[in-house]
Every structure is written in C-alpha cells, then in structure tokens.
mmCIF file of C-alpha atoms in Angstrom:
data_model
loop_
_atom_site.group_PDB
_atom_site.id
_atom_site.type_symbol
_atom_site.label_atom_id
_atom_site.label_comp_id
_atom_site.label_asym_id
_atom_site.label_seq_id
_atom_site.Cartn_x
_atom_site.Cartn_y
_atom_site.Cartn_z
ATOM 1 C CA MET A 1 59.268 157.880 22.174
ATOM 2 C CA LYS A 2 58.511 157.068 25.837
ATOM 3 C CA LYS A 3 61.487 155.555 27.754
ATOM 4 C CA LEU A 4 61.103 151.920 28.952
ATOM 5 C CA LEU A 5 63.437 150.513 31.579
ATOM 6 C CA VAL A 6 63.897 146.740 31.305
ATOM 7 C CA ILE A 7 65.248 144.562 34.263
ATOM 8 C CA LEU A 8 65.931 141.056 33.296
ATOM 9 C CA GLY A 9 66.438 138.269 35.814
ATOM 10 C CA ALA A 10 67.406 134.427 35.217
ATOM 11 C CA GLY A 11 63.892 133.438 34.296
ATOM 12 C CA SER A 12 64.008 135.464 31.213
ATOM 13 C CA SER A 13 66.960 133.426 29.715
ATOM 14 C CA ILE A 14 65.680 130.060 30.535
ATOM 15 C CA PRO A 15 63.611 129.872 27.284
ATOM 16 C CA VAL A 16 66.860 130.330 25.191
ATOM 17 C CA GLY A 17 68.749 127.621 26.911
ATOM 18 C CA MET A 18 70.372 129.216 29.880
ATOM 19 C CA PRO A 19 70.419 127.402 33.398
ATOM 20 C CA SER A 20 67.887 128.089 36.184
ATOM 21 C CA VAL A 21 69.073 129.177 39.683
ATOM 22 C CA ALA A 22 68.331 125.536 40.731
ATOM 23 C CA ALA A 23 70.589 124.162 37.995
ATOM 24 C CA ILE A 24 73.317 126.366 39.025
ATOM 25 C CA ASP A 25 72.973 125.140 42.560
ATOM 26 C CA SER A 26 73.406 121.655 41.495
ATOM 27 C CA LEU A 27 76.517 122.666 39.374
ATOM 28 C CA MET A 28 78.050 124.398 42.328
ATOM 29 C CA ALA A 29 77.738 121.407 44.436
ATOM 30 C CA GLY A 30 79.749 119.397 41.951
ATOM 31 C CA TRP A 31 82.301 122.074 41.482
ATOM 32 C CA SER A 32 82.931 122.426 45.218
ATOM 33 C CA ASP A 33 83.518 118.760 45.611
ATOM 34 C CA GLU A 34 86.169 119.059 42.838
ATOM 35 C CA TRP A 35 87.868 121.857 44.813
ATOM 36 C CA ALA A 36 87.841 119.899 48.024
ATOM 37 C CA ARG A 37 89.430 116.806 46.300
ATOM 38 C CA GLU A 38 92.003 118.954 44.583
ATOM 39 C CA GLN A 39 92.977 120.898 47.704
ATOM 40 C CA ARG A 40 92.482 118.020 50.155
ATOM 41 C CA LEU A 41 90.456 120.242 52.330
ATOM 42 C CA ASP A 42 86.849 120.276 53.623
ATOM 43 C CA ASN A 43 84.290 121.194 51.341
ATOM 44 C CA TYR A 44 83.328 124.635 52.884
ATOM 45 C CA TYR A 45 80.724 125.267 50.325
ATOM 46 C CA SER A 46 78.775 122.178 51.076
ATOM 47 C CA LYS A 47 79.179 122.648 54.807
ATOM 48 C CA THR A 48 77.855 126.306 54.548
ATOM 49 C CA TRP A 49 74.905 125.121 52.463
ATOM 50 C CA ASP A 50 73.892 122.616 55.077
ATOM 51 C CA ALA A 51 74.340 125.257 57.924
ATOM 52 C CA VAL A 52 72.161 127.809 55.989
ATOM 53 C CA ALA A 53 69.379 125.096 55.189
ATOM 54 C CA SER A 54 69.349 124.132 58.893
ATOM 55 C CA TYR A 55 69.104 127.704 59.988
ATOM 56 C CA TYR A 56 66.133 128.499 57.643
ATOM 57 C CA GLY A 57 64.519 125.298 58.321
ATOM 58 C CA ALA A 58 64.464 125.940 62.099
ATOM 59 C CA SER A 59 62.109 128.943 61.502
ATOM 60 C CA THR A 60 58.342 128.525 61.862
ATOM 61 C CA ALA A 61 57.697 131.781 59.881
ATOM 62 C CA SER A 62 55.528 131.202 56.733
ATOM 63 C CA ILE A 63 57.774 133.535 54.653
ATOM 64 C CA ARG A 64 61.449 132.442 54.916
ATOM 65 C CA PRO A 65 64.390 132.225 52.510
ATOM 66 C CA THR A 66 65.343 129.203 50.762
ATOM 67 C CA PRO A 67 69.219 128.344 50.172
ATOM 68 C CA ASN A 68 70.747 128.978 46.880
ATOM 69 C CA PHE A 69 74.293 129.302 45.528
ATOM 70 C CA GLU A 70 74.241 133.187 45.903
ATOM 71 C CA LYS A 71 73.281 133.121 49.562
ATOM 72 C CA VAL A 72 75.902 130.414 50.315
ATOM 73 C CA LEU A 73 78.672 132.405 48.494
ATOM 74 C CA GLY A 74 77.677 135.366 50.600
ATOM 75 C CA GLU A 75 77.835 133.462 53.784
ATOM 76 C CA MET A 76 81.202 132.233 52.732
ATOM 77 C CA ILE A 77 82.537 135.689 52.343
ATOM 78 C CA GLY A 78 81.262 136.596 55.699
ATOM 79 C CA LEU A 79 82.841 133.554 57.150
ATOM 80 C CA ALA A 80 86.231 134.337 55.626
ATOM 81 C CA HIS A 81 86.014 137.861 57.054
ATOM 82 C CA TRP A 82 84.885 136.327 60.498
ATOM 83 C CA MET A 83 87.973 134.094 60.652
ATOM 84 C CA GLU A 84 90.697 136.689 59.638
ATOM 85 C CA PRO A 85 92.949 137.627 62.508
ATOM 86 C CA SER A 86 92.860 141.109 64.119
ATOM 87 C CA PRO A 87 92.706 143.923 63.223
ATOM 88 C CA PHE A 88 90.963 142.965 59.723
ATOM 89 C CA GLY A 89 88.490 140.356 60.902
ATOM 90 C CA HIS A 90 85.134 140.846 62.578
ATOM 91 C CA ALA A 91 85.486 142.381 65.991
ATOM 92 C CA LEU A 92 82.312 140.515 67.276
ATOM 93 C CA ARG A 93 84.398 137.322 67.163
ATOM 94 C CA GLN A 94 85.975 138.571 70.434
ATOM 95 C CA LEU A 95 82.655 138.467 72.187
ATOM 96 C CA ILE A 96 81.422 135.103 70.784
ATOM 97 C CA SER A 97 84.272 132.851 70.159
ATOM 98 C CA PRO A 98 87.800 134.456 70.020
ATOM 99 C CA ASP A 99 89.695 131.204 69.469
ATOM 100 C CA GLY A 100 86.995 128.939 68.010
ATOM 101 C CA GLN A 101 86.552 127.557 64.509
ATOM 102 C CA PRO A 102 83.247 127.005 62.653
ATOM 103 C CA LEU A 103 81.401 123.837 63.789
ATOM 104 C CA GLY A 104 82.252 120.791 61.587
ATOM 105 C CA MET A 105 85.001 122.611 59.639
ATOM 106 C CA SER A 106 88.806 122.040 59.726
ATOM 107 C CA PHE A 107 91.503 124.177 58.215
ATOM 108 C CA GLY A 108 95.194 124.190 57.521
ATOM 109 C CA SER A 109 97.784 125.697 59.992
ATOM 110 C CA GLY A 110 98.344 129.357 60.185
ATOM 111 C CA PRO A 111 96.494 132.444 61.368
ATOM 112 C CA TYR A 112 95.114 133.140 57.805
ATOM 113 C CA ALA A 113 94.526 129.538 56.753
ATOM 114 C CA ALA A 114 90.746 129.769 57.210
ATOM 115 C CA THR A 115 90.392 133.081 55.325
ATOM 116 C CA VAL A 116 92.637 131.946 52.557
ATOM 117 C CA SER A 117 90.973 128.538 52.050
ATOM 118 C CA VAL A 118 87.449 129.887 52.031
ATOM 119 C CA THR A 119 88.109 132.717 49.790
ATOM 120 C CA ASP A 120 90.074 130.357 47.395
ATOM 121 C CA GLN A 121 86.961 128.157 47.081
ATOM 122 C CA VAL A 122 84.719 131.033 46.451
ATOM 123 C CA THR A 123 87.060 132.404 43.683
ATOM 124 C CA TYR A 124 87.226 128.817 42.188
ATOM 125 C CA LEU A 125 83.532 128.514 42.162
ATOM 126 C CA LEU A 126 82.966 131.942 40.497
ATOM 127 C CA LYS A 127 85.547 131.146 37.817
ATOM 128 C CA LYS A 128 83.899 127.884 37.014
ATOM 129 C CA LEU A 129 80.428 129.644 36.885
ATOM 130 C CA ALA A 130 81.989 132.189 34.353
ATOM 131 C CA GLU A 131 83.463 129.339 32.302
ATOM 132 C CA HIS A 132 80.281 127.311 32.229
ATOM 133 C CA MET A 133 78.142 130.289 31.254
ATOM 134 C CA ARG A 134 80.480 131.121 28.556
ATOM 135 C CA ALA A 135 80.206 127.679 27.136
ATOM 136 C CA GLN A 136 76.387 128.088 26.921
ATOM 137 C CA CYS A 137 76.509 131.285 25.178
ATOM 138 C CA ASP A 138 77.584 130.412 21.596
ATOM 139 C CA SER A 139 75.081 132.731 19.417
ATOM 140 C CA ALA A 140 74.217 129.758 17.089
ATOM 141 C CA ARG A 141 73.240 127.730 20.150
ATOM 142 C CA ILE A 142 71.005 130.415 21.482
ATOM 143 C CA THR A 143 69.270 131.249 18.207
ATOM 144 C CA ALA A 144 68.568 127.437 17.776
ATOM 145 C CA GLU A 145 66.583 127.325 21.029
ATOM 146 C CA GLY A 146 62.867 127.052 20.621
ATOM 147 C CA GLY A 147 62.108 130.163 22.603
ATOM 148 C CA PHE A 148 64.447 132.437 20.814
ATOM 149 C CA PRO A 149 62.124 133.605 18.055
ATOM 150 C CA GLN A 150 59.530 134.746 20.832
ATOM 151 C CA TYR A 151 62.425 136.254 22.763
ATOM 152 C CA LYS A 152 63.611 138.347 19.807
ATOM 153 C CA ALA A 153 60.114 139.328 18.691
ATOM 154 C CA LEU A 154 59.464 140.626 22.263
ATOM 155 C CA PHE A 155 62.471 142.849 22.139
ATOM 156 C CA ASP A 156 61.859 143.871 18.596
ATOM 157 C CA ARG A 157 58.419 145.068 19.371
ATOM 158 C CA LEU A 158 59.552 146.850 22.478
ATOM 159 C CA ARG A 159 62.310 148.776 20.662
ATOM 160 C CA ALA A 160 59.750 149.735 17.800
ATOM 161 C CA THR A 161 57.554 151.325 20.462
ATOM 162 C CA PHE A 162 59.946 152.589 23.074
ATOM 163 C CA ASP A 163 63.390 153.971 23.674
ATOM 164 C CA VAL A 164 64.564 150.825 25.673
ATOM 165 C CA GLY A 165 67.262 150.600 28.285
ATOM 166 C CA ALA A 166 67.996 147.345 29.877
ATOM 167 C CA PHE A 167 69.706 146.269 33.160
ATOM 168 C CA ASN A 168 70.556 142.597 32.711
ATOM 169 C CA LEU A 169 71.160 140.564 36.025
ATOM 170 C CA ASN A 170 72.206 137.698 33.933
ATOM 171 C CA TYR A 171 75.675 136.872 32.630
ATOM 172 C CA ASP A 172 74.631 135.370 29.272
ATOM 173 C CA THR A 173 74.392 136.945 25.887
ATOM 174 C CA ALA A 174 70.701 136.201 25.125
ATOM 175 C CA LEU A 175 69.833 139.863 25.143
ATOM 176 C CA LEU A 176 72.691 140.956 22.985
ATOM 177 C CA THR A 177 71.997 138.132 20.552
ATOM 178 C CA ALA A 178 68.556 139.515 20.090
ATOM 179 C CA TRP A 179 69.798 143.226 20.225
ATOM 180 C CA PRO A 180 73.380 143.353 19.027
ATOM 181 C CA GLU A 181 73.342 147.230 18.586
ATOM 182 C CA ALA A 182 72.858 147.994 22.285
ATOM 183 C CA PHE A 183 75.526 150.010 23.985
ATOM 184 C CA ALA A 184 77.080 147.702 26.670
ATOM 185 C CA GLY A 185 79.256 150.233 28.415
ATOM 186 C CA PHE A 186 82.437 149.419 26.540
ATOM 187 C CA SER A 187 84.219 150.962 23.544
ATOM 188 C CA ARG A 188 84.586 149.039 20.237
ATOM 189 C CA ASP A 189 88.017 147.866 21.320
ATOM 190 C CA GLY A 190 86.783 146.527 24.624
ATOM 191 C CA VAL A 191 87.853 149.276 26.946
ATOM 192 C CA PHE A 192 85.444 150.138 29.774
ATOM 193 C CA ALA A 193 83.847 153.637 28.976
ATOM 194 C CA PRO A 194 82.534 155.200 32.167
ATOM 195 C CA ASN A 195 82.314 158.718 30.778
ATOM 196 C CA ALA A 196 80.078 157.401 27.927
ATOM 197 C CA ILE A 197 77.740 155.714 30.503
ATOM 198 C CA HIS A 198 77.520 158.750 32.809
ATOM 199 C CA GLN A 199 77.341 161.445 30.011
ATOM 200 C CA ARG A 200 74.920 159.332 27.800
ATOM 201 C CA THR A 201 71.477 161.032 27.394
ATOM 202 C CA GLU A 202 70.131 158.656 24.731
ATOM 203 C CA TRP A 203 68.882 155.280 25.754
ATOM 204 C CA GLY A 204 69.534 152.133 23.686
ATOM 205 C CA PHE A 205 71.818 150.433 26.128
ATOM 206 C CA ALA A 206 71.993 146.997 27.797
ATOM 207 C CA TYR A 207 74.095 146.895 30.813
ATOM 208 C CA HIS A 208 75.200 143.740 32.593
ATOM 209 C CA LEU A 209 74.927 144.891 36.208
ATOM 210 C CA HIS A 210 76.450 141.734 37.742
ATOM 211 C CA GLY A 211 78.852 140.971 34.926
ATOM 212 C CA SER A 212 78.964 139.158 31.595
ATOM 213 C CA VAL A 213 80.489 136.237 29.998
ATOM 214 C CA HIS A 214 82.208 138.825 27.847
ATOM 215 C CA HIS A 215 84.010 140.309 30.841
ATOM 216 C CA SER A 216 87.608 139.352 31.499
ATOM 217 C CA LEU A 217 90.438 140.808 33.828
ATOM 218 C CA VAL A 218 93.076 142.425 31.850
ATOM 219 C CA HIS A 219 95.670 139.809 32.982
ATOM 220 C CA PRO A 220 95.654 137.017 35.580
ATOM 221 C CA PHE A 221 96.085 139.304 38.419
ATOM 222 C CA GLY A 222 94.748 142.470 36.880
ATOM 223 C CA ASP A 223 92.153 144.732 38.466
ATOM 224 C CA ASP A 224 90.456 146.228 35.347
ATOM 225 C CA VAL A 225 87.708 144.485 33.412
ATOM 226 C CA PHE A 226 87.645 144.633 29.609
ATOM 227 C CA TRP A 227 85.132 143.375 26.947
ATOM 228 C CA GLN A 228 86.348 140.270 25.182
ATOM 229 C CA GLU A 229 84.020 139.893 22.191
ATOM 230 C CA ASP A 230 85.560 136.523 21.157
ATOM 231 C CA LEU A 231 84.043 134.049 23.588
ATOM 232 C CA SER A 232 86.615 131.371 22.357
ATOM 233 C CA GLY A 233 89.506 133.772 23.284
ATOM 234 C CA THR A 234 91.451 133.995 26.405
ATOM 235 C CA PHE A 235 89.736 135.010 29.605
ATOM 236 C CA PHE A 236 91.007 135.740 33.045
ATOM 237 C CA ASP A 237 88.109 135.348 35.503
ATOM 238 C CA GLY A 238 89.630 135.832 38.867
ATOM 239 C CA HIS A 239 92.665 135.936 41.180
ATOM 240 C CA GLN A 240 93.307 132.675 43.020
ATOM 241 C CA GLY A 241 94.183 132.679 46.799
ATOM 242 C CA ASN A 242 93.742 135.249 49.456
ATOM 243 C CA ALA A 243 91.622 138.310 48.593
ATOM 244 C CA THR A 244 93.325 141.598 49.292
ATOM 245 C CA ASP A 245 90.776 143.967 47.954
ATOM 246 C CA ARG A 246 89.260 145.536 51.171
ATOM 247 C CA ARG A 247 85.866 147.207 51.265
ATOM 248 C CA SER A 248 83.468 148.148 53.999
ATOM 249 C CA ASP A 249 84.350 146.918 57.489
ATOM 250 C CA ASN A 250 87.661 145.700 56.166
ATOM 251 C CA ARG A 251 85.900 142.881 54.360
ATOM 252 C CA SER A 252 87.923 141.297 51.580
ATOM 253 C CA PHE A 253 86.504 140.374 48.253
ATOM 254 C CA PRO A 254 87.883 138.167 45.446
ATOM 255 C CA LYS A 255 88.625 140.009 42.195
ATOM 256 C CA THR A 256 86.489 138.277 39.527
ATOM 257 C CA SER A 257 85.067 139.099 36.205
ATOM 258 C CA LEU A 258 81.450 138.789 37.639
ATOM 259 C CA ILE A 259 79.900 139.058 40.929
ATOM 260 C CA ALA A 260 77.561 136.732 42.760
ATOM 261 C CA GLY A 261 76.436 136.218 46.301
ATOM 262 C CA GLY A 262 75.904 138.483 49.391
ATOM 263 C CA PHE A 263 77.251 141.890 50.259
ATOM 264 C CA LYS A 264 76.257 143.037 46.591
ATOM 265 C CA LEU A 265 76.618 146.744 47.410
ATOM 266 C CA ASP A 266 80.283 146.047 48.438
ATOM 267 C CA GLN A 267 80.961 143.913 45.418
ATOM 268 C CA LEU A 268 79.374 146.772 43.303
ATOM 269 C CA LEU A 269 82.089 149.222 44.563
ATOM 270 C CA VAL A 270 84.359 148.294 41.681
ATOM 271 C CA GLU A 271 84.135 149.196 37.945
ATOM 272 C CA PRO A 272 82.394 148.585 35.842
ATOM 273 C CA PHE A 273 79.628 147.529 38.230
ATOM 274 C CA GLN A 274 79.577 150.821 40.171
ATOM 275 C CA SER A 275 78.958 152.794 37.035
ATOM 276 C CA PHE A 276 76.196 150.452 35.893
ATOM 277 C CA TYR A 277 74.608 150.711 39.249
ATOM 278 C CA ALA A 278 74.756 154.448 39.268
ATOM 279 C CA ALA A 279 73.104 154.404 35.842
ATOM 280 C CA LEU A 280 70.219 152.265 37.279
ATOM 281 C CA ILE A 281 69.501 154.800 39.953
ATOM 282 C CA ARG A 282 69.509 157.584 37.308
ATOM 283 C CA ARG A 283 67.554 155.807 34.631
ATOM 284 C CA VAL A 284 64.807 154.470 36.954
ATOM 285 C CA TYR A 285 63.884 158.070 37.440
ATOM 286 C CA GLU A 286 63.897 158.860 33.853
ATOM 287 C CA ALA A 287 61.678 155.852 32.826
ATOM 288 C CA ASP A 288 58.179 156.334 31.649
ATOM 289 C CA ALA A 289 57.328 152.684 32.153
ATOM 290 C CA ILE A 290 59.188 149.659 33.669
ATOM 291 C CA LEU A 291 59.263 146.125 32.418
ATOM 292 C CA ILE A 292 60.584 143.336 34.695
ATOM 293 C CA GLY A 293 61.276 139.905 33.145
ATOM 294 C CA GLY A 294 61.949 136.578 35.008
ATOM 295 C CA TYR A 295 63.326 138.344 38.179
ATOM 296 C CA GLY A 296 63.104 136.720 41.571
ATOM 297 C CA PHE A 297 63.277 140.076 43.487
ATOM 298 C CA GLY A 298 66.126 138.636 45.488
ATOM 299 C CA ASP A 299 68.574 141.586 45.060
ATOM 300 C CA VAL A 300 67.964 144.136 47.671
ATOM 301 C CA HIS A 301 70.016 146.746 45.802
ATOM 302 C CA VAL A 302 67.710 146.445 42.749
ATOM 303 C CA ASN A 303 64.521 146.282 44.768
ATOM 304 C CA ARG A 304 65.472 149.383 46.860
ATOM 305 C CA ALA A 305 66.106 151.332 43.515
ATOM 306 C CA LEU A 306 62.713 150.542 42.396
ATOM 307 C CA LEU A 307 61.027 151.169 45.711
ATOM 308 C CA ASN A 308 62.785 154.540 46.039
ATOM 309 C CA ARG A 309 61.289 155.583 42.576
ATOM 310 C CA MET A 310 57.775 154.030 43.216
ATOM 311 C CA ARG A 311 57.244 155.710 46.549
ATOM 312 C CA GLN A 312 57.903 159.328 45.316
ATOM 313 C CA PRO A 313 54.710 161.588 45.289
ATOM 314 C CA GLY A 314 53.220 162.214 41.863
ATOM 315 C CA GLU A 315 52.727 160.130 38.844
ATOM 316 C CA ARG A 316 54.146 156.562 38.972
ATOM 317 C CA PRO A 317 55.305 154.790 35.839
ATOM 318 C CA PRO A 318 53.348 151.758 35.019
ATOM 319 C CA ALA A 319 55.195 148.563 35.793
ATOM 320 C CA LEU A 320 54.738 145.093 34.197
ATOM 321 C CA ILE A 321 56.090 141.916 35.528
ATOM 322 C CA LEU A 322 56.593 138.995 33.162
ATOM 323 C CA THR A 323 57.055 135.820 35.264
ATOM 324 C CA TYR A 324 56.335 132.042 35.501
ATOM 325 C CA SER A 325 54.594 131.289 38.726
ATOM 326 C CA ARG A 326 54.389 127.935 40.370
ATOM 327 C CA ASN A 327 52.441 129.475 43.275
ATOM 328 C CA ALA A 328 48.702 129.142 42.465
ATOM 329 C CA ASP A 329 47.701 131.879 45.004
ATOM 330 C CA PRO A 330 46.781 135.278 43.808
ATOM 331 C CA MET A 331 48.821 138.194 45.145
ATOM 332 C CA GLU A 332 46.068 139.145 47.705
ATOM 333 C CA PHE A 333 46.625 135.791 49.456
ATOM 334 C CA ARG A 334 50.184 134.944 48.518
ATOM 335 C CA ASP A 335 52.282 134.191 51.428
ATOM 336 C CA ASP A 336 55.835 133.713 50.103
ATOM 337 C CA GLU A 337 59.049 135.687 49.798
ATOM 338 C CA TRP A 338 58.574 136.511 46.065
ATOM 339 C CA GLY A 339 55.188 138.038 46.617
ATOM 340 C CA ARG A 340 56.258 139.975 49.638
ATOM 341 C CA ASN A 341 59.240 141.441 47.800
ATOM 342 C CA VAL A 342 57.127 142.456 44.900
ATOM 343 C CA ASN A 343 54.766 144.238 47.265
ATOM 344 C CA ILE A 344 57.601 146.119 48.809
ATOM 345 C CA SER A 345 59.831 146.768 45.859
ATOM 346 C CA LEU A 346 56.852 148.212 43.632
ATOM 347 C CA HIS A 347 55.239 150.032 46.700
ATOM 348 C CA ALA A 348 52.208 148.037 45.841
ATOM 349 C CA PRO A 349 50.900 146.219 48.916
ATOM 350 C CA THR A 350 47.414 145.343 47.915
ATOM 351 C CA GLY A 351 44.614 145.846 45.339
ATOM 352 C CA PHE A 352 45.569 143.057 42.840
ATOM 353 C CA HIS A 353 42.693 141.734 40.864
ATOM 354 C CA GLU A 354 41.859 140.380 37.224
ATOM 355 C CA PRO A 355 40.326 143.137 35.282
ATOM 356 C CA GLY A 356 36.579 142.537 34.824
ATOM 357 C CA HIS A 357 36.472 140.118 37.816
ATOM 358 C CA ALA A 358 35.580 141.031 41.475
ATOM 359 C CA SER A 359 37.298 138.288 43.104
ATOM 360 C CA PRO A 360 40.998 137.365 43.144
ATOM 361 C CA PRO A 361 41.927 134.911 40.436
ATOM 362 C CA HIS A 362 43.236 131.262 40.851
ATOM 363 C CA ILE A 363 46.601 131.681 38.975
ATOM 364 C CA ASP A 364 46.454 128.425 37.037
ATOM 365 C CA GLU A 365 43.118 129.410 35.709
ATOM 366 C CA LEU A 366 44.479 133.033 34.947
ATOM 367 C CA VAL A 367 47.306 131.656 32.935
ATOM 368 C CA ALA A 368 45.114 129.283 30.930
ATOM 369 C CA ARG A 369 43.032 132.254 30.137
ATOM 370 C CA GLY A 370 45.982 134.397 29.149
ATOM 371 C CA GLY A 371 44.982 137.014 31.850
ATOM 372 C CA PHE A 372 46.922 139.407 34.189
ATOM 373 C CA GLU A 373 46.609 140.409 37.761
ATOM 374 C CA VAL A 374 46.613 144.063 38.051
ATOM 375 C CA SER A 375 46.775 146.607 40.915
ATOM 376 C CA SER A 376 45.058 149.533 39.415
ATOM 377 C CA VAL A 377 45.840 152.071 42.003
ATOM 378 C CA HIS A 378 49.475 151.288 41.940
ATOM 379 C CA LYS A 379 49.701 150.799 38.135
ATOM 380 C CA VAL A 380 51.340 147.323 38.510
ATOM 381 C CA ALA A 381 50.503 144.320 36.439
ATOM 382 C CA ILE A 382 51.690 140.802 36.474
ATOM 383 C CA TRP A 383 51.808 138.160 33.722
ATOM 384 C CA HIS A 384 52.243 134.712 35.412
ATOM 385 C CA GLY A 385 52.486 132.531 32.178
ATOM 386 C CA GLY A 386 56.291 132.876 31.396
ATOM 387 C CA PHE A 387 58.570 135.581 29.900
ATOM 388 C CA VAL A 388 58.478 134.700 26.159
ATOM 389 C CA GLU A 389 55.025 133.409 26.366
ATOM 390 C CA ALA A 390 53.846 136.895 27.009
ATOM 391 C CA VAL A 391 54.180 137.622 23.256
ATOM 392 C CA ARG A 392 50.914 136.146 22.763
ATOM 393 C CA ARG A 393 49.236 139.133 24.525
ATOM 394 C CA ILE A 394 51.790 141.770 23.496
ATOM 395 C CA ASP A 395 49.278 143.731 21.563
ATOM 396 C CA ALA A 396 47.480 144.323 25.132
ATOM 397 C CA TRP A 397 50.335 145.066 27.299
ATOM 398 C CA ILE A 398 52.490 147.247 25.170
ATOM 399 C CA PRO A 399 49.741 149.771 25.016
ATOM 400 C CA TRP A 400 49.135 149.416 28.600
ATOM 401 C CA LEU A 401 52.789 150.271 29.300
ATOM 402 C CA GLU A 402 52.381 153.308 26.955
ATOM 403 C CA GLY A 403 49.512 154.543 29.031
ATOM 404 C CA ILE A 404 47.198 154.851 25.935
ATOM 405 C CA VAL A 405 44.691 152.113 27.188
ATOM 406 C CA ASP A 406 43.405 151.257 30.662
ATOM 407 C CA ASP A 407 43.403 147.994 32.593
ATOM 408 C CA ASN A 408 40.424 146.597 30.520
ATOM 409 C CA ALA A 409 42.908 145.992 27.737
ATOM 410 C CA LEU A 410 44.481 143.312 29.977
ATOM 411 C CA LYS A 411 41.259 141.335 30.349
ATOM 412 C CA SER A 412 41.580 137.685 29.340
#
C-alpha cells in the first residue's frame, strides 16, 4: 500500500462538535477576565490583544495577519521575557526602554513581578483550554454529532486504501474516536515511548503534535507527560507561577500538557513534542501522498516541513487540501494570508484551475458543483466545500491521490 501523510487542523474537528479558533478566542477573553479578577491585576491578555489588533490594523498591506488567541499568547511569552531583569531578559530592552513598562499595563512590586504575572496568566489560560477541550471530548458526545458518520467514513476509506500516518494539530479525540487502533506514541500503560516512535517503520500512527486532552504532567510540578486514558481522571495541566524552563535566548516557557501560541519551535523542544516533530520531518519524505484537512496554514514549523519536501527535485507527492472557504476568489486571484501560505508551503505559486475549464472558477459556484481547484504542474488540489463534505467526491479524489487517475477525475 502507498503511504498517506495526513495533517489535521482545527477545521477538521468542527463538524464533530469541536470549537473553532474564533470560539476559543471568545473563551480566552472570558477566562482572562476571570484571572484578572482573581489576581486583582490588569488583564494582560486583553491588553495584549488590543495592542496586536491595533498594530495589524495600522498596516495598509492587503495581506496581513488577524489576531487570534495563539498570536496573543505568543506575544505574552515575548513580553514576559522582555520584562525579565538582566541577565535573563531581552538585551534590546537596554536600547529601547531600560526602565520602562508596557504602555497601559501595571504590575506589582519587585523586579520579577511583570514576568511572573504575565507567565502566570498564560499558564492559567492554557490550563483552562485543556480543561475545556477535555470536557468536549466524551466519545459518546463526538459520535452523536451529525458530522461524525462522514468523518469516520472518510478515515475508514483512507485506511482501506493507504498506510495512513496522521499528525493532528488539534487537542481533541475526534481522530482517535474514529481510529482507536492508531499508535499515539505512548505505551499501553500511558508512558511516553520515544524509542517506539523513532524506530517505528510501519505507519498506522496518529501523533498529537501540539498536545492532547489525554496528556497530563506526571504530578502538579512534574516535567514528564503521560497518557491518561480516562478523561474523567486526575490531570495536571501546568505549573503555576514563574516559568523556569529556559530555552533559546534564555526565554522561559511554562510547563503545560499542551502547547499553543508563538515560539512553537521553542515549545517543541520538550518531549513528547520534539519526537513528534522529528517524526513529521521523517514521514513527510516517506509519504507517497499528502492530505491536509481543515488547516489554516498558520504554523510555520509545519509549513516549512512541507515546503522543504515539496521543493526537492524529482517526483512530488500529490497533495490534497480539504477546507471550507469563505473567500470566493480562486487561488489565481486570492489575496489573503491563507492563500499566500498555501502557495509557499506547497511550493505551488500558480497554475490553479478547475479541470475542464480554461478560466479560474468562482469558488461559491465551484463548491455548488462539487468541483476542485487543481494546479496540475504542482500536483496540488483543493476542495473548498468542507472537510467531511468531501466524502461525496471520495471516489474521485482517493484514486487521484493514489496516482492512478489524472486531473480529469476531479471534474465537477
């Protein structure tokens, strides 16, 4: 069987009841207010969000980022590092504002007050996120969702056709509910198994690159992550207070059961995340085909792994994106961050069309017809009609990924 690499983003889990990034943005705003009230301090998350939104909004560029909870959490890690006293903080502070504090923010007394408070709020928010996602992941709840039969049918068909290996960027259990036999990187008793990951030659794995609701620290101030199968059991999702785990440039990160926000390469330096990322680099070169579902192309470390593979000389693996597009512009005219990142990550800057049509399609009409955009020269196809909805054309796109039919099979 040919090997299929699957990368899953948040959009793939929305049909089975998981929250969107926008929904988590709203939750984070409420949790950050709770923390500020409990601690009787400023809401640093809210103030950082406003600063990020103002900064992006000041640009006249047509392609610019939009704020989201991950971007804001990353900036807060940067702020905590910036405010830390010498010699561990950011040396550039000496050039810009040696004694100053961020505009509109106040902190307690003491040289480490800013760093401790900002880091504490980041940790609190990550722990709340883990708890919330865990509450959404009861298997009976997922299987009762209207999109689950299509979700499971999609993976059943993929596994019947390919040797499948998945890198899940989501924390939820949707994939493992549909595919409980997948190897997740842990032993049967929940112990992380790096040797099994690195020595594994077979596929049949599903790695949670950024963490899982099944992940827990071994104790409240533990460093190791283990797999807690019982979601109603006891979980330790993060250390509270000052972060002491220093990584590049002396930047400190909170120890948590999952990762989110900026500086992802730094966050991936600890296990099990480092082994999962190393496996991604290896497996993307082994893959005969790539399927990307519901991914916003916002993680540079994932995008770069794809780009490094796709730009190599020789035969490229076909890549299919299953997404839900709100932008009606075809890829040839699309002028937004998602479209640009797809072009770069898959090394497919141009040539997108609808098979059998000379002119670029209007995406709303393409979706209604059940069609695909395809860049034939780069072997990249895009389905804009939603992740589980792609099941309706599965008899067309699976043979295309196998390489046994040409682009005409993707005609609407």
